[in-house]
Tab-separated table of C-alpha atoms in Angstrom:
chain	number	residue	atom	x	y	z
N	14	UNK	CA	0.200	-0.065	0.015
N	15	UNK	CA	1.472	3.663	-0.413
N	16	UNK	CA	1.854	3.795	3.882
N	17	UNK	CA	4.110	1.320	3.607
N	18	UNK	CA	5.074	2.342	0.398
N	19	UNK	CA	5.941	5.607	2.188
N	20	UNK	CA	7.064	3.994	5.701
N	21	UNK	CA	9.728	2.557	3.778
N	22	UNK	CA	11.226	5.629	2.783
N	23	UNK	CA	10.746	7.070	5.805
N	24	UNK	CA	12.634	3.998	6.934
N	25	UNK	CA	15.219	4.043	4.598
N	26	UNK	CA	16.311	6.704	4.692
N	27	UNK	CA	17.159	6.467	8.128
N	28	UNK	CA	19.316	3.992	8.014
N	29	UNK	CA	20.514	5.053	4.411
N	30	UNK	CA	21.823	8.157	7.254
N	31	UNK	CA	23.396	5.730	9.183
N	32	UNK	CA	25.228	3.727	6.536
N	33	UNK	CA	25.994	7.784	5.347
N	34	UNK	CA	28.051	7.953	8.946
N	35	UNK	CA	29.822	5.142	8.989
N	36	UNK	CA	31.448	5.453	5.418
N	37	UNK	CA	32.213	9.423	6.506
N	38	UNK	CA	34.027	8.140	9.230
N	39	UNK	CA	35.688	5.443	7.671
N	40	UNK	CA	36.774	7.941	4.988
N	41	UNK	CA	34.952	6.259	2.322
N	42	UNK	CA	32.957	10.061	1.255
N	43	UNK	CA	31.909	8.813	-1.730
N	44	UNK	CA	29.996	6.269	-0.946
N	45	UNK	CA	29.291	8.736	1.431
N	46	UNK	CA	27.906	11.308	-0.618
N	47	UNK	CA	26.500	8.717	-2.785
N	48	UNK	CA	24.260	7.252	0.849
N	49	UNK	CA	23.657	10.935	1.693
N	50	UNK	CA	22.007	11.803	-1.908
N	51	UNK	CA	20.033	9.325	-1.927
N	52	UNK	CA	18.610	8.911	1.603
N	53	UNK	CA	17.337	12.989	1.061
N	54	UNK	CA	16.094	11.706	-2.191
N	55	UNK	CA	14.113	9.266	-0.310
N	56	UNK	CA	12.370	12.227	2.257
N	57	UNK	CA	12.696	14.531	-0.206
N	58	UNK	CA	9.715	11.803	-2.208
N	59	UNK	CA	7.962	10.865	1.590
N	60	UNK	CA	7.578	13.685	2.413
N	61	UNK	CA	4.917	14.581	-0.593
N	62	UNK	CA	3.212	11.415	0.677
N	63	UNK	CA	2.823	11.549	3.839
N	64	UNK	CA	1.419	15.521	4.156
N	65	UNK	CA	-1.572	14.229	1.498
N	66	UNK	CA	-1.953	11.391	3.537
N	67	UNK	CA	-2.790	13.776	6.223
N	68	UNK	CA	-4.522	16.345	4.566
N	69	UNK	CA	-6.848	13.705	3.205
N	70	UNK	CA	-7.631	12.355	6.378
N	71	UNK	CA	-6.622	9.594	6.251
N	72	UNK	CA	-3.983	10.259	8.484
N	73	UNK	CA	-3.028	8.440	12.454
N	74	UNK	CA	-0.904	9.612	15.451
N	75	UNK	CA	2.547	6.705	13.158
N	76	UNK	CA	1.005	9.507	10.303
N	77	UNK	CA	1.837	12.500	12.257
N	78	UNK	CA	5.027	11.012	14.189
N	79	UNK	CA	6.416	10.383	10.546
N	80	UNK	CA	5.387	14.213	9.882
N	81	UNK	CA	7.042	15.492	12.126
N	82	UNK	CA	9.952	13.649	11.045
N	83	UNK	CA	10.831	14.940	8.360
N	84	UNK	CA	12.846	18.308	9.427
N	85	UNK	CA	15.380	16.501	11.874
N	86	UNK	CA	15.704	14.735	9.503
N	87	UNK	CA	15.808	16.187	6.114
N	88	UNK	CA	18.167	18.712	8.581
N	89	UNK	CA	20.074	15.670	9.383
N	90	UNK	CA	21.108	14.928	5.666
N	91	UNK	CA	22.206	18.463	4.042
N	92	UNK	CA	24.463	18.921	7.373
N	93	UNK	CA	26.594	14.947	7.126
N	94	UNK	CA	25.919	15.963	2.882
N	95	UNK	CA	27.570	19.565	3.653
N	96	UNK	CA	30.830	17.677	6.778
N	97	UNK	CA	31.633	15.171	3.688
N	98	UNK	CA	31.792	17.779	0.187
N	99	UNK	CA	33.131	19.963	3.281
N	100	UNK	CA	36.106	16.460	3.649
N	101	UNK	CA	36.554	15.616	0.000
N	102	UNK	CA	37.696	19.624	-0.456
N	103	UNK	CA	34.738	20.373	-2.472
N	104	UNK	CA	34.106	24.354	-1.209
N	105	UNK	CA	31.601	25.701	-3.487
N	106	UNK	CA	29.362	21.965	-2.736
N	107	UNK	CA	29.525	22.198	0.753
N	108	UNK	CA	28.562	26.310	0.478
N	109	UNK	CA	25.237	25.306	-1.185
N	110	UNK	CA	23.989	22.308	0.356
N	111	UNK	CA	24.368	24.751	3.704
N	112	UNK	CA	23.374	27.610	1.867
N	113	UNK	CA	19.512	25.088	-0.001
N	114	UNK	CA	19.822	24.537	4.399
N	115	UNK	CA	19.857	27.461	5.283
N	116	UNK	CA	16.633	28.726	2.656
N	117	UNK	CA	14.078	25.696	3.958
N	118	UNK	CA	14.232	26.076	7.705
N	119	UNK	CA	16.047	29.076	8.038
N	120	UNK	CA	14.823	28.547	11.691
N	121	UNK	CA	18.062	25.535	12.336
N	122	UNK	CA	21.095	27.702	14.046
N	123	UNK	CA	22.319	24.704	13.534
N	124	UNK	CA	22.726	25.666	10.065
N	125	UNK	CA	23.618	28.508	9.975
N	126	UNK	CA	26.898	28.234	11.699
N	127	UNK	CA	27.203	25.900	9.614
N	128	UNK	CA	27.775	28.757	6.253
N	129	UNK	CA	28.941	30.434	8.422
N	130	UNK	CA	31.550	28.637	8.695
N	131	UNK	CA	32.086	27.217	5.275
N	132	UNK	CA	32.358	31.261	4.050
N	133	UNK	CA	34.608	31.637	6.600
N	134	UNK	CA	37.494	29.113	4.941
N	135	UNK	CA	37.090	30.752	1.790
N	136	UNK	CA	37.097	34.546	2.542
N	137	UNK	CA	33.755	35.372	2.669
N	138	UNK	CA	33.729	37.417	5.778
N	139	UNK	CA	31.051	39.865	6.191
N	140	UNK	CA	28.525	37.057	4.176
N	141	UNK	CA	29.662	34.496	7.505
N	142	UNK	CA	28.755	38.040	10.045
N	143	UNK	CA	25.403	38.271	8.338
N	144	UNK	CA	25.259	34.367	8.814
N	145	UNK	CA	26.835	34.372	12.772
N	146	UNK	CA	23.354	37.193	13.684
N	147	UNK	CA	20.862	34.669	12.667
N	148	UNK	CA	21.845	32.138	15.177
N	149	UNK	CA	23.753	35.888	17.552
């Protein structure tokens, strides 16, 4: 059923996040990147399905729980991918990842802190200060 598929997407995303963390820790950044990109895609694909279920009134408390987990899980995907990209030395892609995260989730101070650090590392000090003001 659609409900089982949606929950499977959330659960598989969680497993892929753990896999990405383990791969990154062991230094396998290419595979970590692939795993976290897939985890992100699963969440992005599952979000409209869970939202639709809730909007149609067929939602149960489990649906609400999955819906509430989207944001922290998606923020974690942005964080892991940003760290992997930084580890690969791709600061431009890292900046783009944290910028995207800050646009989607402007209320998360950690995203602004990460974006600020990446900007500082690239010598974009004025922009880094603007980001710092968002989480100060």
